[in-house]
Coordinates of C-alpha atoms in Angstrom, one line a residue:
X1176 CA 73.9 98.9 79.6
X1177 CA 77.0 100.8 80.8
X1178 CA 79.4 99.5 83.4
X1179 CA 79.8 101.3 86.4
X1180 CA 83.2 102.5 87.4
X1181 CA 85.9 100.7 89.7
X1182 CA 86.3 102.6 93.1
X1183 CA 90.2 102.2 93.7
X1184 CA 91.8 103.3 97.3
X1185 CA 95.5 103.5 97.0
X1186 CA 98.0 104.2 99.7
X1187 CA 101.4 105.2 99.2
X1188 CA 104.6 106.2 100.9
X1189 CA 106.4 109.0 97.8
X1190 CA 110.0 106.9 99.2
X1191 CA 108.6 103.2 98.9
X1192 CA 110.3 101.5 96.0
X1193 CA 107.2 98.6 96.2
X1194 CA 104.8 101.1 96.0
X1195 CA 106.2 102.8 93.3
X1196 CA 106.1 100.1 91.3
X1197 CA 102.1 99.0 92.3
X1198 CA 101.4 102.5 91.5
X1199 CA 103.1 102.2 87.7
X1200 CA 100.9 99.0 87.4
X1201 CA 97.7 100.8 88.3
X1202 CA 98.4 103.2 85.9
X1203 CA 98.8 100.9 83.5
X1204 CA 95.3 99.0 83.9
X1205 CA 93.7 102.3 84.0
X1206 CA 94.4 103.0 80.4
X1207 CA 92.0 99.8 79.3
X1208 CA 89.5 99.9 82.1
X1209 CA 87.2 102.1 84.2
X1210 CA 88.6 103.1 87.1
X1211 CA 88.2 105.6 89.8
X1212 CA 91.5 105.6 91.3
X1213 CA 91.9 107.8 94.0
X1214 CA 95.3 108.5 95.9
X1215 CA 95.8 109.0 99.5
X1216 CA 99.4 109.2 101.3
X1217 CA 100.7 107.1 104.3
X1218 CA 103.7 107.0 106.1
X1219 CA 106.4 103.8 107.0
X1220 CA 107.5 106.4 109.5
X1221 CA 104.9 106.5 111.4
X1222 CA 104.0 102.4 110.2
X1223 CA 107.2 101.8 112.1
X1224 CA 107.4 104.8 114.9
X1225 CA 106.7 102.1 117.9
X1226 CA 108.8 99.3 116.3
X1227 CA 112.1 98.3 118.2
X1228 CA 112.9 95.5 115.3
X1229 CA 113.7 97.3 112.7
X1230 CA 117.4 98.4 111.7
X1231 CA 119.3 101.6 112.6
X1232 CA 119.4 101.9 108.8
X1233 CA 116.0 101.6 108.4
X1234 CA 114.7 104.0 111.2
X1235 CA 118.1 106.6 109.2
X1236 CA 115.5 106.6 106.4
X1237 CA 112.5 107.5 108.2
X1238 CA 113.5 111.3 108.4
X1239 CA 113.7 111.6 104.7
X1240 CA 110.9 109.6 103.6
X1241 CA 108.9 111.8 106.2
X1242 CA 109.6 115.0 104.5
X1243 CA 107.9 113.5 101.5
X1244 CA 104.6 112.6 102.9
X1245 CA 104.5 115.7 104.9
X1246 CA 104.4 117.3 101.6
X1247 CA 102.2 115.5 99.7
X1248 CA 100.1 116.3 102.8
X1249 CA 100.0 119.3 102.7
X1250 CA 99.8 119.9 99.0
X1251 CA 96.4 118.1 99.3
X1252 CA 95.0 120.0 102.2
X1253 CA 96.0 123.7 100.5
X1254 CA 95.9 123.0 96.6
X1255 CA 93.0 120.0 96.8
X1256 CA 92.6 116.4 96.2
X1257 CA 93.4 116.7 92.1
X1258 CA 97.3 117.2 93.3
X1259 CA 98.2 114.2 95.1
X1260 CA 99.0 112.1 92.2
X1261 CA 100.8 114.5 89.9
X1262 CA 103.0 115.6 92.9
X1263 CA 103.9 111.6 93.4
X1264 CA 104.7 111.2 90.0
X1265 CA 107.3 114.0 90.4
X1266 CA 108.6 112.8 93.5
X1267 CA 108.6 109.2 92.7
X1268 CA 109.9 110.0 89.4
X1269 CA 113.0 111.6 91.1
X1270 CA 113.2 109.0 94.2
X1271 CA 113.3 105.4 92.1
X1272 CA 114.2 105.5 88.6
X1273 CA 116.2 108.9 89.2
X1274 CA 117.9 107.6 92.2
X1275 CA 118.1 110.7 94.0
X1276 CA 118.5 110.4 97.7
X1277 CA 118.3 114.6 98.1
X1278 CA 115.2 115.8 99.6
X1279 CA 116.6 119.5 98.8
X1280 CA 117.0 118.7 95.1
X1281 CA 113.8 116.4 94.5
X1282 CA 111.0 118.6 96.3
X1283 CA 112.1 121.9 95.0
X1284 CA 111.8 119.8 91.3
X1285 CA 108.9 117.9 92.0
X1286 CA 107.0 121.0 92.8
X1287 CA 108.0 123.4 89.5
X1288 CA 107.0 120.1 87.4
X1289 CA 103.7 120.0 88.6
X1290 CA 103.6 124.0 88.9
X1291 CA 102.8 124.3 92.7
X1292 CA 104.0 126.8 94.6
X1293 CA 108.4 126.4 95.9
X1294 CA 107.2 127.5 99.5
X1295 CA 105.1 124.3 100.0
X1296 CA 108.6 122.5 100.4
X1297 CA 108.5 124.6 103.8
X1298 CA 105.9 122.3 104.7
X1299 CA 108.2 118.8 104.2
X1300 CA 110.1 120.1 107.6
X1301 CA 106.7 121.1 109.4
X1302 CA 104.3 119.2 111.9
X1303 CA 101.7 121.4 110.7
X1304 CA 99.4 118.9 108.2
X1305 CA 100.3 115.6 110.5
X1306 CA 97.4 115.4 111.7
X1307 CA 95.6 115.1 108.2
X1308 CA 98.7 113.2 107.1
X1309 CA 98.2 110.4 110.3
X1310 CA 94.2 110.5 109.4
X1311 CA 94.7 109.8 105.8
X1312 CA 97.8 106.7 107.3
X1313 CA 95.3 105.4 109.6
X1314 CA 92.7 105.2 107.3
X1315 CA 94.1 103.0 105.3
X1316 CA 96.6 100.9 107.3
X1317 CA 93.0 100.3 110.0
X1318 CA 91.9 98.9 107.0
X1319 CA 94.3 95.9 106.7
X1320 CA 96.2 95.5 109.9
X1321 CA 99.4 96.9 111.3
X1322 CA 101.3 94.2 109.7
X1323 CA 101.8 95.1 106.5
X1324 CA 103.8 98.1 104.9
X1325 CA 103.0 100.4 102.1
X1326 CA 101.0 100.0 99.4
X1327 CA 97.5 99.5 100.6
X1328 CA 95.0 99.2 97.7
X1329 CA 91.1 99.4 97.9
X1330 CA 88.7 97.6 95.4
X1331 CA 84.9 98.3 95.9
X1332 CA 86.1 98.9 98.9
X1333 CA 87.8 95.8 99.7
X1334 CA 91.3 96.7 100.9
X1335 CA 94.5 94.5 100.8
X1336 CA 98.5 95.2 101.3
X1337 CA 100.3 95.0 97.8
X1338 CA 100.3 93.7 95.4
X1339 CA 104.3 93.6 95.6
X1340 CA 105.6 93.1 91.7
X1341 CA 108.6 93.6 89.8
X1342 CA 109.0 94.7 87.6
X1343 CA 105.6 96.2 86.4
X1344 CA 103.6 93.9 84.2
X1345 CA 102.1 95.5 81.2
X1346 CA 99.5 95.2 78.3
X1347 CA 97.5 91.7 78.5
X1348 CA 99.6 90.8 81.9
X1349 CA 99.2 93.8 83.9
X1350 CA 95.2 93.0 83.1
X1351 CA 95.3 89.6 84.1
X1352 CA 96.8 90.7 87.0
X1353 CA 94.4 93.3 87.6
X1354 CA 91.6 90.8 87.0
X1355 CA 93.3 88.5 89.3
X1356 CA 93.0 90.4 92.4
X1357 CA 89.8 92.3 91.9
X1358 CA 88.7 88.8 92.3
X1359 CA 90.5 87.9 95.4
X1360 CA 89.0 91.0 96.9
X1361 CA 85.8 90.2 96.2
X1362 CA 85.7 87.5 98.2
X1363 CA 85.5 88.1 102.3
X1364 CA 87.3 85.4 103.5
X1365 CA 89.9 86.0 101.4
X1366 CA 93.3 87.0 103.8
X1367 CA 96.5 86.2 102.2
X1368 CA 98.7 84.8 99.9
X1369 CA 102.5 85.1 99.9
X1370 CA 106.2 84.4 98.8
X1371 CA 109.4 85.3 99.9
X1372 CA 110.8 88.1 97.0
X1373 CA 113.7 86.9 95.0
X1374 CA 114.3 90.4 92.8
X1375 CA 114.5 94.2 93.8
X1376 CA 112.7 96.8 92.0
X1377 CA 113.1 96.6 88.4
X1378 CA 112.6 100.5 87.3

């Protein structure tokens, strides 16, 4: 008897350090079990685009983290699904452990490392692919509720915000993690747990 495959959602903004770090995790627990992990990108700018309460630092931010999902975007509508990840690996690569805060220096990077085309970075200043970029958003963030931020993860499709970890667990931890919340999800009355974060991304 073989197992069937996982069916994993997950929902990311390229310039969201918590995401980043989910995302390293997921990796992780897909090199010991079966999973179907497929990546979709959302956007805190458009999360936050009708929200007063929210810093003038913050909304400062929204600009360049926009760029980033406009690409990813529109990588995935011209070059296919199969790009989505490898581009935010190169991206995220740049953004959190590399620190950079230069959308001119990480796109033009991120998109020779993954051997796409330099004229998609065209599309990080273009409306063009919103409209698949707000459907993909909406998709998930419908799924769990307006509020909650970036990542949104799917199991079987059960969807949930987070988890939010730092740093990334690995080997027997990052399964018992894993096994931890696939659990949770699987139960429909299942809404929330929480505490307040006491570290910052540990890269």
């Amino acid at each position: 008897m073989t197992s069937s495959k996982t069916a994993v959602d997950f929902w990311f903004d390229p310039s969201c350090p918590w995401a980043w770090m989910t995302s390293r995790w997921v990796d992780e627990v897909a090199e010991h079990r079966d999973l179907d992990v497929t990546w979709h990108i959302m956007s805190l700018a458009v999360l936050n685009e009708n929200n007063d309460d929210i810093s003038d630092s913050y909304k400062a931010f929204f600009p360049r983290a926009l760029r980033y999902t406009r690409l990813v975007a529109a990588a995935a509508e011209l070059h296919g699904q199969q790009v989505v990840k490898p581009l935010y690996d190169a991206l995220g690569t740049r953004i959190h452990p590399g620190g950079s805060v230069d959308p001119d220096e990480v796109i033009p990077a991120a998109l020779a490392e993954v051997g796409l085309p330099a004229s998609l970075a065209a599309y990080s200043e273009s409306d063009e692919y919103d409209p698949q970029m707000r459907a993909s958003h909406f998709d998930g963030i419908d799924r769990v509720g307006q509020d909650v931020g970036t990542p949104v993860i799917a199991v079987n499709g059960t969807a949930f915000f987070g988890p939010v970890i730092s740093p990334v667990p690995t080997g027997e931890m990052a399964l018992t993690l894993w096994d931890g919340v696939v659990a949770a999800a699987s139960y429909d009355g299942f809404f929330e747990i929480k505490r307040s974060r006491t570290r910052e991304p540990q890269f």
